[in-house]
């Protein structure tokens, strides 16, 4: 199908890749277009393979998923990356999210959850700050770098943000959905979407996960 979601698999275990391939290829709206056994191979192949979503393991030989994610998300019109890990609170997954991953899932997630994440990330939907991602950031908030001394601090990225947009950013950082934010602020959901679009543009954030990270880095969320 020409409009299928093109999925690329990255994992150092061949059996794991085979399982993901069977699951993805069983869907009418998605297809596996390639796979790699480590991050270095992934970066090389994805550079010449048209794909929409990457399922990325983080702990791999040669080049881990963190550096691979950083390289892939830096590509022009690069694919979205979903980080897969065995551990709920994993510093590698945290680092991958910081590197630009669009979502974070456990490898033991139910098949419908994984397939739903692929579709959501492909659509660019705002469902990529689940409670697991927020718990991950809560757990590692103390390891976030101090903005002081950076070339461009996270706080600098808030320079053009309005007070209302800052309120929205706080609620995004807390893991609220668009409808929950609309209810909290007594505004229409369409208004929330407008605020989030402006936040993405003003803060040069790729997606909602990066807004969540920014909320922690600027200590709007996290209690520092």
Coordinates of N, CA and C in Angstrom, one line a residue, residues 176-189 192-193 196 208:
X176 N -0.7 16.0 31.0 CA -2.1 16.2 30.7 C -2.4 16.1 29.2
X177 N -3.5 15.6 28.8 CA -3.9 15.6 27.4 C -4.4 16.9 27.0
X178 N -4.7 17.1 25.7 CA -5.3 18.4 25.3 C -6.6 18.7 25.9
X179 N -7.4 17.6 26.0 CA -8.8 17.8 26.5 C -8.7 18.1 28.0
X180 N -7.7 17.5 28.7 CA -7.6 17.8 30.2 C -7.1 19.2 30.4
X181 N -6.2 19.6 29.5 CA -5.7 21.0 29.6 C -6.8 22.0 29.3
X182 N -7.6 21.7 28.3 CA -8.8 22.6 28.0 C -9.7 22.7 29.2
X183 N -10.0 21.6 29.9 CA -10.8 21.6 31.1 C -10.2 22.4 32.2
X184 N -8.9 22.2 32.4 CA -8.2 22.9 33.5 C -8.2 24.4 33.3
X185 N -8.0 24.9 32.0 CA -7.9 26.3 31.7 C -9.3 26.9 31.3
X186 N -10.3 26.1 31.2 CA -11.6 26.5 30.8 C -11.6 27.2 29.4
X187 N -11.0 26.5 28.5 CA -10.9 27.0 27.1 C -11.3 25.8 26.2
X188 N -11.5 26.1 24.9 CA -11.8 25.0 23.9 C -10.5 24.2 23.6
X189 N -10.7 23.0 23.3 CA -9.6 22.1 22.9 C -8.8 22.7 21.7
X192 N -6.3 25.1 22.9 CA -5.1 24.4 23.4 C -4.2 24.0 22.3
X193 N -4.7 23.4 21.2 CA -3.9 23.0 20.1 C -3.2 24.1 19.5
X196 N -0.3 25.0 21.8 CA 0.8 24.0 21.7 C 1.6 24.2 20.4
X208 N 5.8 16.9 21.3 CA 5.3 17.1 22.6 C 6.3 16.6 23.7

